[in-house]
mmCIF file of C-alpha atoms in Angstrom:
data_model
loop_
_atom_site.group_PDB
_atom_site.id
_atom_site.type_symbol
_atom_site.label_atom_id
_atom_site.label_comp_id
_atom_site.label_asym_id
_atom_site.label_seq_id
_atom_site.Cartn_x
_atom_site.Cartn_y
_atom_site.Cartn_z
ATOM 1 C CA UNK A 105 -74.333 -17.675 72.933
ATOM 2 C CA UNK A 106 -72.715 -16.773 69.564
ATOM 3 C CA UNK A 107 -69.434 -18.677 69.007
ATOM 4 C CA UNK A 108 -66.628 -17.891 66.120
ATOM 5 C CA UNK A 109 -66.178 -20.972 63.821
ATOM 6 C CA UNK A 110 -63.303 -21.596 61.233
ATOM 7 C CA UNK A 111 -64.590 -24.338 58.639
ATOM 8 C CA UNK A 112 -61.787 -25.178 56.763
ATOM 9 C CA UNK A 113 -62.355 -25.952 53.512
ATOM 10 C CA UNK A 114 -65.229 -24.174 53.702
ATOM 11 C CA UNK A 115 -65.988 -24.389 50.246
ATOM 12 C CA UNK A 116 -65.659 -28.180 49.811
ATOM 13 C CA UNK A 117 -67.683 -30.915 49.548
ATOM 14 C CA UNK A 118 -68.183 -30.900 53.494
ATOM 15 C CA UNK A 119 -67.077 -28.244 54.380
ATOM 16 C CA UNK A 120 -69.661 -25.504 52.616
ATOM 17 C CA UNK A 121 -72.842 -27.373 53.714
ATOM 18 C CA UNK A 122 -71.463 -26.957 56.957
ATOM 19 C CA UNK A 123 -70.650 -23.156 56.727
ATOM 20 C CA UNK A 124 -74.382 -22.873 55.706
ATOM 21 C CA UNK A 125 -75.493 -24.551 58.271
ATOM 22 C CA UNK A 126 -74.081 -22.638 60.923
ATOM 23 C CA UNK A 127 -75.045 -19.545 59.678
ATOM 24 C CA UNK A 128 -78.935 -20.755 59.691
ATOM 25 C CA UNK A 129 -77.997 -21.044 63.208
ATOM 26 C CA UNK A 130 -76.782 -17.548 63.530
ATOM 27 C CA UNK A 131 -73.289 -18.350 64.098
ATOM 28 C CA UNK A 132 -70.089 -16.279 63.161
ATOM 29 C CA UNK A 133 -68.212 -18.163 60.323
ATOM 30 C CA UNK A 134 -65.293 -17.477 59.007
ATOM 31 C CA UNK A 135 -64.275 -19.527 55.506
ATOM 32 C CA UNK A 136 -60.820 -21.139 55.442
ATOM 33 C CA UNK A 137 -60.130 -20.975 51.668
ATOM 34 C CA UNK A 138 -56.841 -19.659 49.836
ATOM 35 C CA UNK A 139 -59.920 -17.343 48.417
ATOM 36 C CA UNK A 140 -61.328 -15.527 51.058
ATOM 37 C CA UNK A 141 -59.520 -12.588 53.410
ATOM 38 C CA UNK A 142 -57.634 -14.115 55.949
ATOM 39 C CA UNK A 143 -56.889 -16.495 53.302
ATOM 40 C CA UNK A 144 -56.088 -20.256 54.506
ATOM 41 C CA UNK A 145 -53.636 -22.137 52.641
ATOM 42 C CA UNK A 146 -52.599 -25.947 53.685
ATOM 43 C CA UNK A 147 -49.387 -25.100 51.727
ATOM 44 C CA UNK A 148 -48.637 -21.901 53.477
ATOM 45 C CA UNK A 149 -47.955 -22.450 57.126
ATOM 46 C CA UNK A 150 -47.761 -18.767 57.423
ATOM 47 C CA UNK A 151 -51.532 -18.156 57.134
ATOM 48 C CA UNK A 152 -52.641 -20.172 59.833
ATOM 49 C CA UNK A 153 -51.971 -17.509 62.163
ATOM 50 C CA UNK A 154 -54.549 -14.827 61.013
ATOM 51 C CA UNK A 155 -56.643 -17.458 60.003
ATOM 52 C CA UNK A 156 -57.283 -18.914 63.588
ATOM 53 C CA UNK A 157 -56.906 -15.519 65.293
ATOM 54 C CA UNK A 158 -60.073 -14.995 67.549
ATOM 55 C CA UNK A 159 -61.830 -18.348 66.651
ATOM 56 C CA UNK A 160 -63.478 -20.140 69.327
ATOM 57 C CA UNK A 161 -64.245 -23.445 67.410
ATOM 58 C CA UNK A 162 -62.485 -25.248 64.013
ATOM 59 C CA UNK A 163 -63.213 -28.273 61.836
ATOM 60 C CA UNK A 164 -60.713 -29.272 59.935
ATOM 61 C CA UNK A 165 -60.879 -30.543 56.570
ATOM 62 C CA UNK A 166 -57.298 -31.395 55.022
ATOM 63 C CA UNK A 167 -56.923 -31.688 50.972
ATOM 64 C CA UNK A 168 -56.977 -33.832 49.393
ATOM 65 C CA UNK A 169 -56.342 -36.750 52.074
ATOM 66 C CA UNK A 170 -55.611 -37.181 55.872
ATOM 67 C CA UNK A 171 -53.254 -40.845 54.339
ATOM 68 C CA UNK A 172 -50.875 -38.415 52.149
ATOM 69 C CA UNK A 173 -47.605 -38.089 53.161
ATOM 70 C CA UNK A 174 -47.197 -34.642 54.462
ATOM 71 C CA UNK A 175 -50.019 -34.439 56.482
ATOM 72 C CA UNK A 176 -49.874 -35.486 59.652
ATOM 73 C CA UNK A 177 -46.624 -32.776 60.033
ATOM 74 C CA UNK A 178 -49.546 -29.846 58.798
ATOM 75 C CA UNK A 179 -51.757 -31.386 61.386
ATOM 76 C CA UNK A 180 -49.339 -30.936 64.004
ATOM 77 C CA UNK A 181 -48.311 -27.441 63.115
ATOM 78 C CA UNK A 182 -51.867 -26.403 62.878
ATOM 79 C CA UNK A 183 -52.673 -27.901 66.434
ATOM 80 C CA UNK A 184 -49.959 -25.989 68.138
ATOM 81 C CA UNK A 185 -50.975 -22.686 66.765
ATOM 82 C CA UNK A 186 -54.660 -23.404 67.684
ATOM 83 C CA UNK A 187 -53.272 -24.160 71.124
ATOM 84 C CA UNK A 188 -51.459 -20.736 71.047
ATOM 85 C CA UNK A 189 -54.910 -19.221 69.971
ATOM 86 C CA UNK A 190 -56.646 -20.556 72.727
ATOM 87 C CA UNK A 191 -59.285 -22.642 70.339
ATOM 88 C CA UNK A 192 -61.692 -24.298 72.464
ATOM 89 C CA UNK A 193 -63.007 -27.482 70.345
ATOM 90 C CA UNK A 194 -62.024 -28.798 67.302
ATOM 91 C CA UNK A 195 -63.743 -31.430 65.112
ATOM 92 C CA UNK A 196 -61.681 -33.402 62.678
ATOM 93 C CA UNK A 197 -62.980 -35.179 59.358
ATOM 94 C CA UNK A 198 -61.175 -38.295 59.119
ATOM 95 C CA UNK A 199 -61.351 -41.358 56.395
ATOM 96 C CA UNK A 200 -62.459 -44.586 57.858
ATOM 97 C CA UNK A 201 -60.306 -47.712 57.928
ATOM 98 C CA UNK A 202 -56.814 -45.066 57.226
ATOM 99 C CA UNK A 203 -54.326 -45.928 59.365
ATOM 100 C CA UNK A 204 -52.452 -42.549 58.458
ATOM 101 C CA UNK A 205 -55.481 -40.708 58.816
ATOM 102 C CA UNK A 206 -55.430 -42.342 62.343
ATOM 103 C CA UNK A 207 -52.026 -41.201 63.182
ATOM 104 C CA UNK A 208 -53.290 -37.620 62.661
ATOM 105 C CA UNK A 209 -56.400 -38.618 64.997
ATOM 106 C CA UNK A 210 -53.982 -39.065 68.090
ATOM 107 C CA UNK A 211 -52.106 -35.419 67.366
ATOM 108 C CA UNK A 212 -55.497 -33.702 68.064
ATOM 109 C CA UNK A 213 -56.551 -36.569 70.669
ATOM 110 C CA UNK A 214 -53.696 -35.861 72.478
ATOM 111 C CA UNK A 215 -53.629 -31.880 71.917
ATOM 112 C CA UNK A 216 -55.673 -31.006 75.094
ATOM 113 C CA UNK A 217 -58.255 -29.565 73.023
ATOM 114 C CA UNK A 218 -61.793 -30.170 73.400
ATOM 115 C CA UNK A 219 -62.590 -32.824 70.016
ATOM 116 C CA UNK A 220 -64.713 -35.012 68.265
ATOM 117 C CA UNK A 221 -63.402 -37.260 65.326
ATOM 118 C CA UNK A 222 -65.171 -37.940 62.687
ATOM 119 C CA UNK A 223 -64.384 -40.695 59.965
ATOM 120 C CA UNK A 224 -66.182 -40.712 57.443
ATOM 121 C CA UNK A 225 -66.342 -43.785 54.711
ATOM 122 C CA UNK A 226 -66.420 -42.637 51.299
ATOM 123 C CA UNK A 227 -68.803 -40.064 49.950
ATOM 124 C CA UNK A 228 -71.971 -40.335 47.633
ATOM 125 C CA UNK A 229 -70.714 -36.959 45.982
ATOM 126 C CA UNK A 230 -67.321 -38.696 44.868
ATOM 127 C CA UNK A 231 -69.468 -39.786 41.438
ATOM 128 C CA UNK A 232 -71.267 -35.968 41.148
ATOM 129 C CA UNK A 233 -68.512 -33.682 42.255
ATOM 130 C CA UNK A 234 -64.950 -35.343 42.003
ATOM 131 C CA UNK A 235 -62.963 -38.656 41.312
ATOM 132 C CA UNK A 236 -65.404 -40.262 39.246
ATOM 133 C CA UNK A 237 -67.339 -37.737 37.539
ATOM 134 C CA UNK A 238 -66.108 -37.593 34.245
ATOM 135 C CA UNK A 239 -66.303 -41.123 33.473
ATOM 136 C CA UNK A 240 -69.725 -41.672 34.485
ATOM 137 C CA UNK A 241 -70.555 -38.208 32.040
ATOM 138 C CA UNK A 242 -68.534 -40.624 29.297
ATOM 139 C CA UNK A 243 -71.250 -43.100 29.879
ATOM 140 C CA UNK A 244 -68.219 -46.066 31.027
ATOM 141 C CA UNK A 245 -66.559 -46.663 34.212
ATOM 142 C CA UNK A 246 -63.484 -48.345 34.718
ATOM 143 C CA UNK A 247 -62.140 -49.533 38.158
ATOM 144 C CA UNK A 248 -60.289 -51.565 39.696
ATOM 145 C CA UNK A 249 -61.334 -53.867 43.308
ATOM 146 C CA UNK A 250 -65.027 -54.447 41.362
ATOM 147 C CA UNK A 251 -66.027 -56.808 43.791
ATOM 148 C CA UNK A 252 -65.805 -54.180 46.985
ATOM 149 C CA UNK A 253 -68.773 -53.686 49.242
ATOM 150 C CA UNK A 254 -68.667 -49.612 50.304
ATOM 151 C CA UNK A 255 -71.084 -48.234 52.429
ATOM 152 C CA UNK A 256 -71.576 -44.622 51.286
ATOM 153 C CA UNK A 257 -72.253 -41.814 53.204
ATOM 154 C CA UNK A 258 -73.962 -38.285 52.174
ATOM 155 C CA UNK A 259 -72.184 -35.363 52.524
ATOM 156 C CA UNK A 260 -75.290 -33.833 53.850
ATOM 157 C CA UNK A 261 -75.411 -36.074 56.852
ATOM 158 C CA UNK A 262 -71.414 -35.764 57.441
ATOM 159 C CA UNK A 263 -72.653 -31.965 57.741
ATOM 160 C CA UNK A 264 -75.288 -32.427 59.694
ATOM 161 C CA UNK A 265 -72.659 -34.876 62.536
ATOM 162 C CA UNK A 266 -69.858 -31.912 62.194
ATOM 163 C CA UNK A 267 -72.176 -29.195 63.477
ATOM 164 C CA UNK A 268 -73.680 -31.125 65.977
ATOM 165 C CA UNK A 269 -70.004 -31.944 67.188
ATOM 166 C CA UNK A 270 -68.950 -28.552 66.639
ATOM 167 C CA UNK A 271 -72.069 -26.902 68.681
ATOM 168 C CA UNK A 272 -72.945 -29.327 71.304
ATOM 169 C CA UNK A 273 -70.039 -30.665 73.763
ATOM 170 C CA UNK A 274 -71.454 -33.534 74.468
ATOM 171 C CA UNK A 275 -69.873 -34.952 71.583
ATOM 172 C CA UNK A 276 -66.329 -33.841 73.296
ATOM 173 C CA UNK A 277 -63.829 -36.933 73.093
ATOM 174 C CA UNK A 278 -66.136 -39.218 71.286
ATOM 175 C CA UNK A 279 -64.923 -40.904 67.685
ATOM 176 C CA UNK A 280 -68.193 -40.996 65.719
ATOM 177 C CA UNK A 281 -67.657 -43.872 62.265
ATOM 178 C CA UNK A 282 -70.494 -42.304 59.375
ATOM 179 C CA UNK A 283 -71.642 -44.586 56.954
ATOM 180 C CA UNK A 284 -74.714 -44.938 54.612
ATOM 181 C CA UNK A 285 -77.372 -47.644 55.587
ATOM 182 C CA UNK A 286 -75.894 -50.276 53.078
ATOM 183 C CA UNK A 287 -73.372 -51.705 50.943
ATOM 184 C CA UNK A 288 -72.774 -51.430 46.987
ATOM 185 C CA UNK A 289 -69.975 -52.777 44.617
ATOM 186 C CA UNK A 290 -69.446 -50.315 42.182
ATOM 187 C CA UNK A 291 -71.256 -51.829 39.523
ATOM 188 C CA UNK A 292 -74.165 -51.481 42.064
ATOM 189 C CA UNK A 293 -73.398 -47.607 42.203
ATOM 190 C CA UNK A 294 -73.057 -47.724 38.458
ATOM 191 C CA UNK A 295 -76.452 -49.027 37.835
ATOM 192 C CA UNK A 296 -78.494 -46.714 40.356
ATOM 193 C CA UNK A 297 -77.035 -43.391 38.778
ATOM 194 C CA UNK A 298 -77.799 -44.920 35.516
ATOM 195 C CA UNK A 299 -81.145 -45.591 36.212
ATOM 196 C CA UNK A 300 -81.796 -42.264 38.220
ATOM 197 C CA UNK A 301 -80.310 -40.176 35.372
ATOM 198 C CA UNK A 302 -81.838 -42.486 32.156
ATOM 199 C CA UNK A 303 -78.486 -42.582 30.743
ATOM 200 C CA UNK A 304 -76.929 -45.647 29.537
ATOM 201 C CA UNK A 305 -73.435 -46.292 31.535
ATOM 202 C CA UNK A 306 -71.535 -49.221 31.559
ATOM 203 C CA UNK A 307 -69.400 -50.426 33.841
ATOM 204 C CA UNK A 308 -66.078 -52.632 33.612
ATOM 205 C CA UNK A 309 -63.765 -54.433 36.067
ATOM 206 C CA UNK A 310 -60.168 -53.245 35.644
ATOM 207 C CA UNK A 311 -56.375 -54.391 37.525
ATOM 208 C CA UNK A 312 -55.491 -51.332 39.809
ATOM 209 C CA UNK A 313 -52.138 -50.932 37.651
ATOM 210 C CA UNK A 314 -53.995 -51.034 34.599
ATOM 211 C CA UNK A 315 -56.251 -47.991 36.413
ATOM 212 C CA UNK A 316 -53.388 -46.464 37.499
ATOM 213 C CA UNK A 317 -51.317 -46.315 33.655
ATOM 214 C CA UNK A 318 -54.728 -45.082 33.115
ATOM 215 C CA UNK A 319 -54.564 -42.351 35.326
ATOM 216 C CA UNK A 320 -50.847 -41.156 33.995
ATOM 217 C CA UNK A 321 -51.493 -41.489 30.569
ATOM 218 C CA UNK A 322 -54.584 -39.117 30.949
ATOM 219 C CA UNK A 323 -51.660 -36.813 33.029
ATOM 220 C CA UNK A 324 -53.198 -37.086 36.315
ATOM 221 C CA UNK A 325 -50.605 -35.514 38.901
ATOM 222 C CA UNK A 326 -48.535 -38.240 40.910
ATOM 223 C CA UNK A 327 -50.071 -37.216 44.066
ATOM 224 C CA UNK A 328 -53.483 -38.308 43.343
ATOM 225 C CA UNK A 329 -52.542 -41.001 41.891
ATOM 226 C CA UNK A 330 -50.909 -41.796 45.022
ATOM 227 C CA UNK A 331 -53.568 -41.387 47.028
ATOM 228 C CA UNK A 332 -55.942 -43.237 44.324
ATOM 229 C CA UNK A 333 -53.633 -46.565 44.500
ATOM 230 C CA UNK A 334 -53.709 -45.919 48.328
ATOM 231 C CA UNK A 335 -57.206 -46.157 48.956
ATOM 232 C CA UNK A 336 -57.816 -48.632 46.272
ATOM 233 C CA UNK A 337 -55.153 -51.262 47.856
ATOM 234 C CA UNK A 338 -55.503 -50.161 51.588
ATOM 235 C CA UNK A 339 -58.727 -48.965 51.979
ATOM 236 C CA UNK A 340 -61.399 -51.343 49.632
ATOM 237 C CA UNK A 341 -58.968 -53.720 49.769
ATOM 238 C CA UNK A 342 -59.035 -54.650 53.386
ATOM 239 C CA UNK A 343 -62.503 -56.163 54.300
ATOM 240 C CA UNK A 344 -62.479 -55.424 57.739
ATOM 241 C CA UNK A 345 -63.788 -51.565 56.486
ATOM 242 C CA UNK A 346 -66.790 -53.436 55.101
ATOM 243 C CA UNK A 347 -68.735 -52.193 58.063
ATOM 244 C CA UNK A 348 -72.165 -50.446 58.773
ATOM 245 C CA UNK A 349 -72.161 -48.142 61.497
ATOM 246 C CA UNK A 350 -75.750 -46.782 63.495
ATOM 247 C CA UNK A 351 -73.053 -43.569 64.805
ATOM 248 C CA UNK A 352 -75.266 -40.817 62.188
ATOM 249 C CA UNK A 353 -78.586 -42.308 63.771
ATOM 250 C CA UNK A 354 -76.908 -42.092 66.914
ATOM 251 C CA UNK A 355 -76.275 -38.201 67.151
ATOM 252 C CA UNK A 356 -78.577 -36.907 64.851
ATOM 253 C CA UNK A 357 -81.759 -39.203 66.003
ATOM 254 C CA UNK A 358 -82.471 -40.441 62.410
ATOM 255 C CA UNK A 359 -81.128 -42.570 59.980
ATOM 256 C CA UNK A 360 -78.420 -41.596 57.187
ATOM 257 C CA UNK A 361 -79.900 -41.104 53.460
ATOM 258 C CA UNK A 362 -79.727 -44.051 50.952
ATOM 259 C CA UNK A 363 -77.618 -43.991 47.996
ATOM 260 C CA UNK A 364 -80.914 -44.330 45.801
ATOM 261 C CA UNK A 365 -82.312 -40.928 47.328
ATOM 262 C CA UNK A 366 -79.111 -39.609 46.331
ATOM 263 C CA UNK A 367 -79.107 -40.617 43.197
ATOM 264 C CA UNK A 368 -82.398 -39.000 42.658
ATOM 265 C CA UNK A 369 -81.807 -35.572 43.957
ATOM 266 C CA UNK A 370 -78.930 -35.574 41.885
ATOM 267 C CA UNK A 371 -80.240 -36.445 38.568
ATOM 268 C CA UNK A 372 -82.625 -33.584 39.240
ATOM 269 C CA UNK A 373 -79.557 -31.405 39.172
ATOM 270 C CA UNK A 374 -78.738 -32.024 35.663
ATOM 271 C CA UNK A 375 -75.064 -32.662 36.693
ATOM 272 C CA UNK A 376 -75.402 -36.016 34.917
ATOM 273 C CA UNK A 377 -76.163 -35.136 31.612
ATOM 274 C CA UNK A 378 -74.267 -35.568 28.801
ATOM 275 C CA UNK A 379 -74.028 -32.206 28.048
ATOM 276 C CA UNK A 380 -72.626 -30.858 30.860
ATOM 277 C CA UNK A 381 -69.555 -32.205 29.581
ATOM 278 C CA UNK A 382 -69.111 -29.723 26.829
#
C-alpha cells in the first residue's frame, strides 16, 4: 500500500537520492525544501504545519548539523507537531560519535513514534559536493587532525538504509551506525581523488586554529566555522569514532561501496576538473 513520505531536505546530499528512490517505488513524496509548495523552512517554525499535514512517514535531515546549537529545540518542536499530525514512523539522519546529535536521538526515541536512527560517519560527497570541494579544484588541501583514520560512507548507501527504514518496520527502534568498508587519513583521500581524476593535488597538514583563521579570513560565516572546529576537535579527534561498522551489510544484504569506486564514478562526472572552477 501507497504511503505519503516527507524527505526533508529533499534536495540534499541524502536527502534527493532518497526522494528518487521512493518514487521508483511508486511512493507519494512530498519535498521539504524552502523551494517547493508547502515550503519547509528549519528557520520558520511556522511551516512545519502544512508541511507535515497528511504525511504518513518523515526522515529528517537537519542543516547543516544535528551538534549546532539550536537544534535539538527545532527537533523537539518538529516532533510535537508530527505527533499532532499523527505521523506514523520517522527516520532520523544522525552524525556518528556527536554527542549533541545524540541528545536529539533521545527526543525522537522517546517521542512514541515509530523510528529508526541512523548515524552516519562522514560522507564520500563532502570532497565533490561541499566542505572540501574547492580546495581539492585548487589542486592543495589544507587540514588540520592529518593523522585521522575516517571511515567514509556513500551517500548512495545512506539512501539506500533510509528507505529501507522508512518502508519496512522491521527496522522500528533499531540505531543502525553506516560506515564505508575502511579507513583513510586525509592524505589517503587526497591521493585516491588525485589519482582517479589525473590531477595533481597536494596535500598539507595544518593546526585547527591555523584552519580556522583560514576559514575567517576567506569570510566563512561563524556558524560553520563552528561546526567545522566542532567536528574537527570532537569528532576526528576522539579515537573511539575510529570504528567500522557491518550495520549497511546488515540491512541492505551487501556490503557498502569503497572510497576508490567513488572516486571513480566521480571523476567520470567532470566535477573535478579544473575548469569547473571558472
Amino acid at each position: 500500500m501507497k504511503a505519503n513520505y516527507l524527505v526533508l531536505g529533499g534536495k540534499g546530499k541524502t536527502g534527493r537520492k532518497v526522494v528518487q528512490k521512493l518514487k521508483q517505488l511508486n511512493q507519494n513524496v512530498r519535498i521539504g525544501s524552502r523551494s517547493e509548495t508547502p515550503s519547509f523552512d528549519w528557520e520558520n517554525p511556522e511551516t512545519w504545519t502544512n508541511a507535515l499535514e497528511g504525511m504518513d512517514r518523515v526522515y529528517i535531515t537537519f542543516q547543516p548539523d544535528l551538534a549546532i546549537p539550536g537544534a535539538l529545540e527545532a527537533i523537539e518542536g518538529f516532533i510535537k507537531i508530527a505527533k499532532q499530525k499523527r505521523v506514523k514512523k520517522v527516520v532520523l539522519l544522525s552524525g556518528k560519535g556527536e554527542r549533541e546529535a545524540e541528545l536529539c536521538e533521545q527526543v525522537v526515541i522517546n517521542s512514541g513514534i515509530d523510528h529508526t536512527i541512523v548515524r552516519a560517519s562522514w560522507f564520500n560527497q563532502n570532497f565533490s559536493e561541499s566542505f572540501f570541494l574547492d580546495s581539492i579544484l585548487a589542486g592543495h588541501v589544507a587540514l588540520p587532525q592529518a593523522e585521522a583514520k575516517v571511515p567514509y560512507v556513500d551517500t548512495d548507501d545512506i539512501a539506500d538504509v533510509v528507505v529501507e527504514a522508512l518502508i519496512n518496520d522491521d527496522h522500528n527502534g533499531e540505531i543502525y551506525e553506516l560506515t564505508g568498508p575502511r579507513f583513510l587519513t586525509f592524505e589517503q583521500v587526497v591521493n585516491e581523488i588525485a589519482n582517479a581524476s589525473g590531477r595533481d593535488i597536494t596535500f598539507t597538514a595544518i593546526s585547527l586554529p591555523a584552519y580556522t583563521k583560514m576559514m575567517e579570513d576567506f569570510g566563512v560565516s561563524s556558524d560553520y566555522v563552528w561546526l567545522i572546529n566542532y567536528l574537527f576537535s570532537e569528532v576526528l579527534g576522539n579515537k573511539s569514532n575510529e570504528v567500522i561498522t557491518h550495520d549497511i551489510e546488515k540491512v541492505l544484504g551487501r556490503k557498502p561501496k569503497d572510497f576508490s569506486t567513488y572516486a571513480e564514478e566521480t571523476a567520470a562526472t567532470g566535477v573535478w576538473n579544473e575548469e569547473v572552477e571558472a
